[in-house]
Coordinates of C-alpha atoms (C1' of nucleotides) in Angstrom, one line a residue:
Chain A
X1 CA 0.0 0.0 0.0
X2 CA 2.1 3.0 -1.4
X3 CA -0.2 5.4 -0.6
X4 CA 0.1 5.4 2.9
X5 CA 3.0 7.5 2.7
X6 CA 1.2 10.5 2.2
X7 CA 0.3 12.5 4.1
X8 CA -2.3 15.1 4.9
X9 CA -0.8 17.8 3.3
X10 CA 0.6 16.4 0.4
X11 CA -1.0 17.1 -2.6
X12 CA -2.1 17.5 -6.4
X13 CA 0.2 18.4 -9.0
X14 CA -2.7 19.6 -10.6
X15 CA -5.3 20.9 -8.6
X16 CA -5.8 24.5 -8.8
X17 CA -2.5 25.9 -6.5
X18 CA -1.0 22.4 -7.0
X19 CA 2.7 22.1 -6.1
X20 CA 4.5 19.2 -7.5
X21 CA 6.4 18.0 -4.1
X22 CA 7.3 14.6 -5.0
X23 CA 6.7 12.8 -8.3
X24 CA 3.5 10.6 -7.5
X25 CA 0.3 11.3 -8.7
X26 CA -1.5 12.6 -6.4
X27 CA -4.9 13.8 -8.3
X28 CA -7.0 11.0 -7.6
X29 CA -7.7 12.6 -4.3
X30 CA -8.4 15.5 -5.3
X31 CA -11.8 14.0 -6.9
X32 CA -14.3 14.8 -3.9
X33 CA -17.4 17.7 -4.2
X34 CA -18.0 19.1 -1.0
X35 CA -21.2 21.3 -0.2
X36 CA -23.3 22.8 2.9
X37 CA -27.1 21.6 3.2
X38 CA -28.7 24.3 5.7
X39 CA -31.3 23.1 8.4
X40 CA -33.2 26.3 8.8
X41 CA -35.7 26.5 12.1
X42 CA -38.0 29.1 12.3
X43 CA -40.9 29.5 14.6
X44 CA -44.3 30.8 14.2
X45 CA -47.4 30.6 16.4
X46 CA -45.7 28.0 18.8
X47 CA -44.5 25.7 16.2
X48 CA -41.1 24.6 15.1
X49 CA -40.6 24.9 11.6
X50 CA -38.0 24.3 9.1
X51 CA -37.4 25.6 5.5
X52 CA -37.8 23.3 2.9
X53 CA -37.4 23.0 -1.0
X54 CA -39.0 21.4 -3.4
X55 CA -36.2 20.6 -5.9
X56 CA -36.1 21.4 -9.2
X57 CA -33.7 19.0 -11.1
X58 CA -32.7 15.5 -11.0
X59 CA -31.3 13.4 -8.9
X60 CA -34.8 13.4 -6.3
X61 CA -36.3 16.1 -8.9
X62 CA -39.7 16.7 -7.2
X63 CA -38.6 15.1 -4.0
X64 CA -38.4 17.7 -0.7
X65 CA -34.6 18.5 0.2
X66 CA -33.2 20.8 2.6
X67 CA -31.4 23.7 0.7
X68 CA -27.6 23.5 -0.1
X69 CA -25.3 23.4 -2.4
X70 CA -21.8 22.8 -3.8
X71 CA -19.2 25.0 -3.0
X72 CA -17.2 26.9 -5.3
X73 CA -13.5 25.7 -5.4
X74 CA -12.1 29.3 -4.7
X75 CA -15.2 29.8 -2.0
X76 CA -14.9 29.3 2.1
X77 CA -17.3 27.3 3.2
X78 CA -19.0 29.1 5.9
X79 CA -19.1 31.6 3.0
X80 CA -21.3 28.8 0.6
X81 CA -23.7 28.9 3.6
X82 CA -24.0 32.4 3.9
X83 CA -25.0 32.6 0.5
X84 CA -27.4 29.6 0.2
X85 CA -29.2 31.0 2.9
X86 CA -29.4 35.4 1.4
X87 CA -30.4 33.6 -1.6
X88 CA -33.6 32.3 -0.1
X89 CA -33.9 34.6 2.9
X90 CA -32.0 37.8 1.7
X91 CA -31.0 38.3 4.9
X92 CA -27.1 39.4 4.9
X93 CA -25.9 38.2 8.6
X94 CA -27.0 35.0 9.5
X95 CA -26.8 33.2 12.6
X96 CA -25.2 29.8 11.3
X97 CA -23.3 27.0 13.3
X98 CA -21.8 23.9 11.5
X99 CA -23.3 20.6 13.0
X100 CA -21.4 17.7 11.2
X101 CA -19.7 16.8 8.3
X102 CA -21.3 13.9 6.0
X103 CA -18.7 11.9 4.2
X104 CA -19.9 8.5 3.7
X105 CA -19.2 7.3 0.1
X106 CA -22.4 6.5 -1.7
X107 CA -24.4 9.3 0.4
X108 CA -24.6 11.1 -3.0
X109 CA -25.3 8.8 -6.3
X110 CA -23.9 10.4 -8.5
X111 CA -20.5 11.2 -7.2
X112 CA -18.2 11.8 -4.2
X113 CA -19.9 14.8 -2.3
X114 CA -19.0 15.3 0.9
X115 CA -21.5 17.8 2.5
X116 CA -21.7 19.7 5.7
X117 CA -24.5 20.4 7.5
X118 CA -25.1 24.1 9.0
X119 CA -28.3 24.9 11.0
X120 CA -29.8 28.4 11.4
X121 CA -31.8 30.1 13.6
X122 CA -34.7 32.6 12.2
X123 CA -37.7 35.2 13.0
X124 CA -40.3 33.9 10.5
X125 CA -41.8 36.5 11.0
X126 CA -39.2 39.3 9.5
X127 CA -38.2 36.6 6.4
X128 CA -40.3 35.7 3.8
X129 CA -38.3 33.1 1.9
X130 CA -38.3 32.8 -2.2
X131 CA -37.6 30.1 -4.8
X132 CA -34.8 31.7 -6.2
X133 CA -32.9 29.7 -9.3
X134 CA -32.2 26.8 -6.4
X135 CA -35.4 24.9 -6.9
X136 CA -39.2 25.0 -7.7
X137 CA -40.1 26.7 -4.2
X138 CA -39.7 26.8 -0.8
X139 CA -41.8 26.6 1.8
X140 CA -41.9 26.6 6.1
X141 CA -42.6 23.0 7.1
X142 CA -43.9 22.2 10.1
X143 CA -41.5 19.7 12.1
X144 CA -44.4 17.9 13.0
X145 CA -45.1 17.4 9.2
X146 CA -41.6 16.6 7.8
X147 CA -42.0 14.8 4.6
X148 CA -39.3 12.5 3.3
X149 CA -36.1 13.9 2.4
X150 CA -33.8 13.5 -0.5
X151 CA -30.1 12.3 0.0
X152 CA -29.0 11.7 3.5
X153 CA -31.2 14.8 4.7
X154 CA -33.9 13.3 6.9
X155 CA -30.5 11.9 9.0
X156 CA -28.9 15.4 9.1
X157 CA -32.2 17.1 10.0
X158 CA -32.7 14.9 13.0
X159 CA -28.8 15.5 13.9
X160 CA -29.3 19.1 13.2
X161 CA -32.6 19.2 15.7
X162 CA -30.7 17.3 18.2
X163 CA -27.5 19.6 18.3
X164 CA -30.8 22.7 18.7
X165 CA -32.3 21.2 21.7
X166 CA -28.2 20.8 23.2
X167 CA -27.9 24.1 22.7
X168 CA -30.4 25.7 24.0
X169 CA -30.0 24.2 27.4
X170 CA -26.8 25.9 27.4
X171 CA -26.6 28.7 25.0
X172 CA -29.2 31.2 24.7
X173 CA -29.7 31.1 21.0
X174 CA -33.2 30.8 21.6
X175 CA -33.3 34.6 21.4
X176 CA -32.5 34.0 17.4
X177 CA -36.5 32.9 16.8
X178 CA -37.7 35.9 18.8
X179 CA -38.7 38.9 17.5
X180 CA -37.0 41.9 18.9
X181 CA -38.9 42.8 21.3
X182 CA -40.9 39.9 22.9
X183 CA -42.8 38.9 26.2
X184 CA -41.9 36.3 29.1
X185 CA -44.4 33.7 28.0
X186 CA -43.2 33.4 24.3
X187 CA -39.9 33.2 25.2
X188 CA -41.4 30.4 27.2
X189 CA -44.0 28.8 24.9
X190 CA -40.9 28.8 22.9
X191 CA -38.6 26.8 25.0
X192 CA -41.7 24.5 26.2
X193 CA -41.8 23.8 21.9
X194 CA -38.3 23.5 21.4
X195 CA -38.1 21.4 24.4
X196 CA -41.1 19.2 24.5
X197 CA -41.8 20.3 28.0
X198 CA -43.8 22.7 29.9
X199 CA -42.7 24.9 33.2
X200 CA -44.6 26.6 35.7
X201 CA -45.0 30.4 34.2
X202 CA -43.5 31.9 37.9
X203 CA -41.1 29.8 38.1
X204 CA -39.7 30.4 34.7
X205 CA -39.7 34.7 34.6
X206 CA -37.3 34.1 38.0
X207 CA -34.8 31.7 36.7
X208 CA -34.8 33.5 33.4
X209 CA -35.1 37.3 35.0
X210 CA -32.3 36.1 37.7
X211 CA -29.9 35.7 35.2
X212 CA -30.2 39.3 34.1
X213 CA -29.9 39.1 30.3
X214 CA -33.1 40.8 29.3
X215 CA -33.8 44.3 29.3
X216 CA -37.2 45.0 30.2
X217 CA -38.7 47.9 27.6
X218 CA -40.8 50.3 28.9
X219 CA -43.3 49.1 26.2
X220 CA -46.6 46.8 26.5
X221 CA -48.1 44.2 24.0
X222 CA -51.1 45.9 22.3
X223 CA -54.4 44.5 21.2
X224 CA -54.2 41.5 23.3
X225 CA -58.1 40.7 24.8
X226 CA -56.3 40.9 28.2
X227 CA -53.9 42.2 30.2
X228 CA -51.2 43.2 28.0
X229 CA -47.3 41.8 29.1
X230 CA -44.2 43.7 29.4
X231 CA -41.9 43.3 26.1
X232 CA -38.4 42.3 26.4
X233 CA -34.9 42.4 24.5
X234 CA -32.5 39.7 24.9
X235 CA -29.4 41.9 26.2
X236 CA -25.8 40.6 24.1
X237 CA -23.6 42.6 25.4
X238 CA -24.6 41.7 28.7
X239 CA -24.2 38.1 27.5
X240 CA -20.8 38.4 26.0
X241 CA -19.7 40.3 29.2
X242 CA -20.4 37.5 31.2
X243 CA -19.5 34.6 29.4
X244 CA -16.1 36.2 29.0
X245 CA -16.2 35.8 33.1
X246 CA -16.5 32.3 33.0
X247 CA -20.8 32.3 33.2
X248 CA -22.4 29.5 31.5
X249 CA -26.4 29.7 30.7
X250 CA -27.8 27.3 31.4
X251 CA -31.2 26.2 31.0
Chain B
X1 CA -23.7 34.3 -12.5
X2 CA -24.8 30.9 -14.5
X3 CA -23.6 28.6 -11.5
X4 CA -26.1 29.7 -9.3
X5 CA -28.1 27.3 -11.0
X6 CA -26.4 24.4 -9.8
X7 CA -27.6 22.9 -6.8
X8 CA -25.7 20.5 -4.1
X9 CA -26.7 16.9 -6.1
X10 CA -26.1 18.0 -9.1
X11 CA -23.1 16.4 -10.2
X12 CA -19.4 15.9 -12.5
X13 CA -19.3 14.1 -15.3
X14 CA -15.7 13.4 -15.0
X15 CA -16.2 11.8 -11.2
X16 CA -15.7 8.3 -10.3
X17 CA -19.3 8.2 -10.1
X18 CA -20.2 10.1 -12.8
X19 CA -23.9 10.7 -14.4
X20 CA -24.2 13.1 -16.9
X21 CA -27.4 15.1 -15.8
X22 CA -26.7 18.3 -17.7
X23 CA -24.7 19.2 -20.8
X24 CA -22.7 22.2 -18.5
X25 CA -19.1 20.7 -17.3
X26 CA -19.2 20.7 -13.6
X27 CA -15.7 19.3 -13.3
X28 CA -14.4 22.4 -11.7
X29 CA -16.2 21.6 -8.6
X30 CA -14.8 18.2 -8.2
X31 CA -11.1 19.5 -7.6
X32 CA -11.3 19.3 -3.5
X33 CA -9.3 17.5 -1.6
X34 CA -10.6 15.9 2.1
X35 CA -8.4 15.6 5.1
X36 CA -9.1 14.0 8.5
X37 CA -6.8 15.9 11.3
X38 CA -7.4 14.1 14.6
X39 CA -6.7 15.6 18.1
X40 CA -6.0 12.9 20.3
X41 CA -6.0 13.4 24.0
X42 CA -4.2 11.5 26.7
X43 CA -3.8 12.0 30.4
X44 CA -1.3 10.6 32.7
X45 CA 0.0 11.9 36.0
X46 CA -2.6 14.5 36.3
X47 CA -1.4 15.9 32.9
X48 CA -3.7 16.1 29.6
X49 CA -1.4 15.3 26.4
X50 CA -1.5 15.9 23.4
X51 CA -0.1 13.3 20.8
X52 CA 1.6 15.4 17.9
X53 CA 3.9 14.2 15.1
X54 CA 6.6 15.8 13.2
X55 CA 6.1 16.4 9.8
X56 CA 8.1 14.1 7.9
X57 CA 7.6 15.8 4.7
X58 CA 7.0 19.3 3.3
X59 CA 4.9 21.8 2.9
X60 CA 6.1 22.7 6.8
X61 CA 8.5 19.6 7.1
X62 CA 10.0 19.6 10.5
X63 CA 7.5 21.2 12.1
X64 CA 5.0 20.0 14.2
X65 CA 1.3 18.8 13.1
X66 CA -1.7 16.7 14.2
X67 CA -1.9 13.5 12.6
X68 CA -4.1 13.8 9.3
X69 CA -4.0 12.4 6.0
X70 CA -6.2 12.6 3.0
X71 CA -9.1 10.7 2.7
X72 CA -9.7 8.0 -0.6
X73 CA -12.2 8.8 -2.9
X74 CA -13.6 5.6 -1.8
X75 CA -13.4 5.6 1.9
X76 CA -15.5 7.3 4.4
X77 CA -14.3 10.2 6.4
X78 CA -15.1 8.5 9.8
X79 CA -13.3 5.3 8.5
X80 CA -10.5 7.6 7.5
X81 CA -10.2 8.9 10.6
X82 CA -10.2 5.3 12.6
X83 CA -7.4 4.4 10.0
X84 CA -5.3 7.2 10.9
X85 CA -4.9 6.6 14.7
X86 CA -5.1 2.8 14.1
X87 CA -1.7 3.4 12.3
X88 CA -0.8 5.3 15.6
X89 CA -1.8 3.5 18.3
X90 CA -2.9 0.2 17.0
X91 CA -6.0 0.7 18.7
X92 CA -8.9 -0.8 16.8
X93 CA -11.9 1.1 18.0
X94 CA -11.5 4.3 19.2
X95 CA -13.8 7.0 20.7
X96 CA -13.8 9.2 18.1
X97 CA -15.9 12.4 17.1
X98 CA -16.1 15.0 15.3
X99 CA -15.4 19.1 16.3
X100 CA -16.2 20.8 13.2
X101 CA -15.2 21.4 9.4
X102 CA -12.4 23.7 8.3
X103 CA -12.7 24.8 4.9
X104 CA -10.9 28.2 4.5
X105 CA -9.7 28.8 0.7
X106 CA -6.7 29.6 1.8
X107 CA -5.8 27.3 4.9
X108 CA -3.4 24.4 2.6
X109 CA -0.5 26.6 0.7
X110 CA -0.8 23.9 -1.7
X111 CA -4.2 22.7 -3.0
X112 CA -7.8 23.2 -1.6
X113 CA -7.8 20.9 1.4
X114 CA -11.0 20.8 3.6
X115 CA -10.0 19.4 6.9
X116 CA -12.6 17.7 9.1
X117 CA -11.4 17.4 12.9
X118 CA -11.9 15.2 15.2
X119 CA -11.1 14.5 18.6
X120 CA -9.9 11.4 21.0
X121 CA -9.3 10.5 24.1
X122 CA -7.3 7.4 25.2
X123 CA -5.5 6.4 28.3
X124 CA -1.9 6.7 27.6
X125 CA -0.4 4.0 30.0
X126 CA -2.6 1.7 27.9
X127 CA -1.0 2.3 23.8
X128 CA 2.6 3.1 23.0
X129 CA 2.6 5.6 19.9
X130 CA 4.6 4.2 16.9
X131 CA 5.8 7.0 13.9
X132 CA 4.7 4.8 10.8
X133 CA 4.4 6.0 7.6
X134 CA 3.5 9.2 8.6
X135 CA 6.2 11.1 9.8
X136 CA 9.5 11.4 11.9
X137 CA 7.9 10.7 15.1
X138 CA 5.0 10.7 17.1
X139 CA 4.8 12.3 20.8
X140 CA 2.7 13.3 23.7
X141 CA 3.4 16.6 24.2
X142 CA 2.0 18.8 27.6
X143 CA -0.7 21.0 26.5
X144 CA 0.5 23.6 28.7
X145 CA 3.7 23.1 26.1
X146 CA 2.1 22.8 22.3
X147 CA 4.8 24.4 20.3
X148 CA 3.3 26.6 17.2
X149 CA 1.7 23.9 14.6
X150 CA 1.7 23.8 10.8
X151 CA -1.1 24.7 8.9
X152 CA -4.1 26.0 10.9
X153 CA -3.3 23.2 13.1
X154 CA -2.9 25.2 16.2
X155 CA -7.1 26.6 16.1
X156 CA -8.0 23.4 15.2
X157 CA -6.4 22.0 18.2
X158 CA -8.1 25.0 20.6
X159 CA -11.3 24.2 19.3
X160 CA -11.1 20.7 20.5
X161 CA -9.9 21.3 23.4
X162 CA -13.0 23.6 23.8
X163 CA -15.2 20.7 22.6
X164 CA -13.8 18.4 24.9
X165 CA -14.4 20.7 28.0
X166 CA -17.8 21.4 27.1
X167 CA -18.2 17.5 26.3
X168 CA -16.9 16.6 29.2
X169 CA -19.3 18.7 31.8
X170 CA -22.6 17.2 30.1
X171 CA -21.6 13.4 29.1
X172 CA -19.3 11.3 30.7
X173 CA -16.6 11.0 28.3
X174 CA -13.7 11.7 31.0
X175 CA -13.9 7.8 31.4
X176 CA -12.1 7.2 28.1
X177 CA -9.0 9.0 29.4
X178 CA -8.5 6.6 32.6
X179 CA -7.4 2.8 32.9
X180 CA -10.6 1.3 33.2
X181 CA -10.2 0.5 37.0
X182 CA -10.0 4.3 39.1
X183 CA -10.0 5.3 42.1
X184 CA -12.2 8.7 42.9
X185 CA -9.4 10.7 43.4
X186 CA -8.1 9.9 40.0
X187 CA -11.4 10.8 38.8
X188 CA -11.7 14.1 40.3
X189 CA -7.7 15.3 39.3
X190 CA -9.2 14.4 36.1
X191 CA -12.2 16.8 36.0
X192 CA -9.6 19.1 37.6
X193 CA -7.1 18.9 35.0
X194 CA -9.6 19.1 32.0
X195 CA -11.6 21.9 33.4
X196 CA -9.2 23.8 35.2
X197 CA -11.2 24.2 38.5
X198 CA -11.0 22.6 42.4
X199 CA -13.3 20.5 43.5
X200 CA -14.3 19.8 47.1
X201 CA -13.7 16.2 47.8
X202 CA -16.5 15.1 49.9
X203 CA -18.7 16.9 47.3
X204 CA -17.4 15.5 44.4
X205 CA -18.2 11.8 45.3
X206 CA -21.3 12.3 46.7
X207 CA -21.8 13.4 43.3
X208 CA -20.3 11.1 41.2
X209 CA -21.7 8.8 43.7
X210 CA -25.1 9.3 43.6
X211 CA -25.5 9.0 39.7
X212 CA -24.9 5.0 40.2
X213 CA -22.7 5.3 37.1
X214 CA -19.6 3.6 38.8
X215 CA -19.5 0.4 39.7
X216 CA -17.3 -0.1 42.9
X217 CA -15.0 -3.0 42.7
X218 CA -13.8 -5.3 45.7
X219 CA -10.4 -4.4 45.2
X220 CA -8.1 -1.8 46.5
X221 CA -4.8 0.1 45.2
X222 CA -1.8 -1.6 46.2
X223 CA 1.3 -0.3 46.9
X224 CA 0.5 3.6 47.9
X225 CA 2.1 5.0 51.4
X226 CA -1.4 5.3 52.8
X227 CA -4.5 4.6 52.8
X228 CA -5.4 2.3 49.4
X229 CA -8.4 3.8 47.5
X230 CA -11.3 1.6 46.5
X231 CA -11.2 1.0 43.2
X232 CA -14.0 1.5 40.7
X233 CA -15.1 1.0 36.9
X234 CA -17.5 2.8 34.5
X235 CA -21.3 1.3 34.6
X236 CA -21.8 1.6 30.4
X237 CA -24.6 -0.7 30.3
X238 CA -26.6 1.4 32.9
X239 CA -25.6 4.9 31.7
X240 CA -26.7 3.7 28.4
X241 CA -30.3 2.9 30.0
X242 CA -30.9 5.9 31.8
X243 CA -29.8 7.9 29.1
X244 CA -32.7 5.8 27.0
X245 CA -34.9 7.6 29.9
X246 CA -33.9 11.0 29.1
X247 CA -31.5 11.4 31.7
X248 CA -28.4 13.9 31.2
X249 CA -25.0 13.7 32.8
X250 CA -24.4 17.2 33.9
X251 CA -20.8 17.8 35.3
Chain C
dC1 C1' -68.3 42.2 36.2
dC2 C1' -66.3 38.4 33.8
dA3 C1' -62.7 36.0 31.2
dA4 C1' -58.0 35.5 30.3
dA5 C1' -53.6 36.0 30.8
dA6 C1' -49.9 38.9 33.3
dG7 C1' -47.3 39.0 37.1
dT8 C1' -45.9 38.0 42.4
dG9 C1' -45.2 35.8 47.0
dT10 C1' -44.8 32.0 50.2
dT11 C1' -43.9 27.4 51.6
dC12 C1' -41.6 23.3 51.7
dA13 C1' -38.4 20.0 49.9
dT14 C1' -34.1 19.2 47.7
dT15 C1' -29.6 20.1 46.6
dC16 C1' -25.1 22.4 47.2
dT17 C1' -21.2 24.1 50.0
dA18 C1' -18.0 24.3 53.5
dC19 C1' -15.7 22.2 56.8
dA20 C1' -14.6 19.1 60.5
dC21 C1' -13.7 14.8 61.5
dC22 C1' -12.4 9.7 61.5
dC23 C1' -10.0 5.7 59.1
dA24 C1' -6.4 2.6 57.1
dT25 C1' -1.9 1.9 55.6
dG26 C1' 3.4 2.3 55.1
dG27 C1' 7.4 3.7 57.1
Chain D
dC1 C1' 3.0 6.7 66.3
dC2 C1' 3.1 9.9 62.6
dA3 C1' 2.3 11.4 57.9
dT4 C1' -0.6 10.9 54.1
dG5 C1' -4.4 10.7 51.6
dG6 C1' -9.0 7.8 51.8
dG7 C1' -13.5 8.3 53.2
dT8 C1' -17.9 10.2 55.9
dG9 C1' -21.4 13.3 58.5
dT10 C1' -23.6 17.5 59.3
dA11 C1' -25.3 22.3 59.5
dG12 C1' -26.7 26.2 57.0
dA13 C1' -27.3 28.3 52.6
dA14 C1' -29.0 28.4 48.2
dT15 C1' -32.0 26.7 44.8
dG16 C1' -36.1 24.7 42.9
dA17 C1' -41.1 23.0 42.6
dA18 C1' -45.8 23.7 43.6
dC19 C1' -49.4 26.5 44.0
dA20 C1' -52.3 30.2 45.5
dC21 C1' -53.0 34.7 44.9
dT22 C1' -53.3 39.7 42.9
dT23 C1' -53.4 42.7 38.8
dT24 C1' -54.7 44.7 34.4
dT25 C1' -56.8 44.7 30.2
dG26 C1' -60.9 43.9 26.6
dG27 C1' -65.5 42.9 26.0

DNA sequence: CCAAAAGTGTTCATTCTACACCCATGG
DNA sequence: CCATGGGTGTAGAATGAACACTTTTGG
């Protein structure tokens, strides 16, 4: 087995900045597509939803998919997903987080595509998504009505949905699926959705007002058939203050 | 911008794989190369190690690295991965995961490389390193003592590390880094050493303790000038149950 | 004045923290 | 019998769960 001499950072003598250190040919490695599929969650009315598309061409043509694609040899890869995601959202600054990388061999059939998977965190609300060339539309899915996927997709939704629920124990991005400005129970209804669980409403506004991350606005709901509720901000500079001091949320 | 029509599964002709969908050539996309760089973690009197090599072969030769190599077009990045510290430790299977994907244009001087990391953790009394192949030499280095790295080595390394310690509060993976008979105190310089913190000891078993994840051998240390510690071993079966049950190891 | 949801206070149980103390072994 | 770390008990503080209660709005 020759090729075990190389090494990581050996490389192509004719890929694109290729180098010719030693006289092998190394260019059958450097056979492999790689791409981003995004798992976006958005919420609306208490329910977890995530964007789909409907593709357009073959392979799966027809068949739901979450949206990706390849990226661009002279392209960074957080960049791809940036992109993928203003193309359907047009929002510029995303909140996106890599969950894992996909490399099994015969995940794609039609070549070696290794893809990774990035979720993302949105305010249906302020987005309203739009086929653009990527497929025949795209539409908010209701998790509870998840179709079957294309590809490997179904496996990295359920891995991205798991990596969610992880995080949101520990790391507020909750706020992400907020509005701006936003009461005590949604913030709630949201984590009792997210969550599958349900906490006692008191109980709840102390552990999350005890941590001091929300800035209270001097501003009420309006048009609510009842007592209207004090609107919140989720306060980041707060948070980046003291996480840098060693605080973990939690919860 | 005509490539925007592509989508993730749409494919090269020219791949191993290869089905002609469309008339455009998408070979340009199928130039990348895939690496596995793996951050293996050891501990051994109350130190956490590093095992590092050094590079054996340009670009950066002489210089320290992770262990990595490039992945066959026909093999799977997680079997990749296995191969690379089997040829390292000759350890079979190997608690291995993944931290994330880097995929900077820029981050291999010679090619474009996307590097998946992953991280380890063995007991280093237990598997004697062997250089193969790969390099010069293999070491455990002090990870208060990394030298600088080659390639983006040295972030990849930090974000592990930062895996690891948020891993390690929230699942029991500390378990992997001891002989698989401990005593407590072993245990707790452990948690110590990873998370940089002092624990009381009374505390910190009636914590441990009262998960029933340890199961508490009849046998003793031997050979210490004092008291000899119980020993104890990892219940894997019954963590595996309760975490069926929705329990959650939390620190 | 009623419904509906916002928002608060109190009690009791549980868990956490600090710290003092006893125990077993080798030298 | 002493030094060393193993191992345990307890009191008080802090936290968390359950639940009843008051408040404010629209209709």
């Amino acid at each position: 087995m020759a090729e075990k001499t190389l090494t990581t950072e050996q490389t192509s003598r004719k890929s694109q900045f290729a180098v010719p250190y030693y006289e092998i040919s190394y260019d059958k490695f450097f056979q492999f597509g790689v791409s981003v599929d995004c798992v976006v969650f958005g919420y609306h009315e208490n329910r977890l939803k995530i964007l789909l598309i409907k593709r357009g061409a073959a392979p799966f043509k027809g068949m739901w998919a979450l949206p990706g694609d390849l990226v661009y040899p002279n392209e960074n890869i957080d960049v791809a997903a940036q992109r993928i995601l203003r193309d359907l959202t047009g929002i510029e600054q995303l909140f996106m987080e890599q969950t894992q990388v996909y490399g099994k061999v015969d995940r794609h059939p039609a070549g070696r595509v290794i893809t990774t998977g990035y979720y993302s965190l949105i305010d249906i609300a302020k987005h309203d998504p739009h086929a653009s060339a990527w497929a025949d539309g795209v539409y908010w899915v209701d998790l509870e009505a998840i179709p079957e996927l294309a590809f490997d997709h179904g496996e990295i939704l359920n891995d991205a949905l798991k990596v969610l629920q992880q995080r949101v124990r520990h790391q507020p991005v909750g706020f992400e699926l907020l509005p701006e400005k936003f009461a005590l129970a949604d913030l709630q209804a949201l984590y009792e959705a997210l969550l599958n669980e349900k906490y006692d409403k008191a109980n709840f506004r102390k552990r999350i007002l005890s941590m001091n991350l929300l800035i209270s606005l001097k501003e009420n709901q309006k048009d609510v058939p009842h007592r209207p509720a004090r609107l919140y901000k989720f306060d980041k500079q707060r948070y980046d203050e003291l996480r840098a001091k060693g605080f973990s949320f939690e919860l």
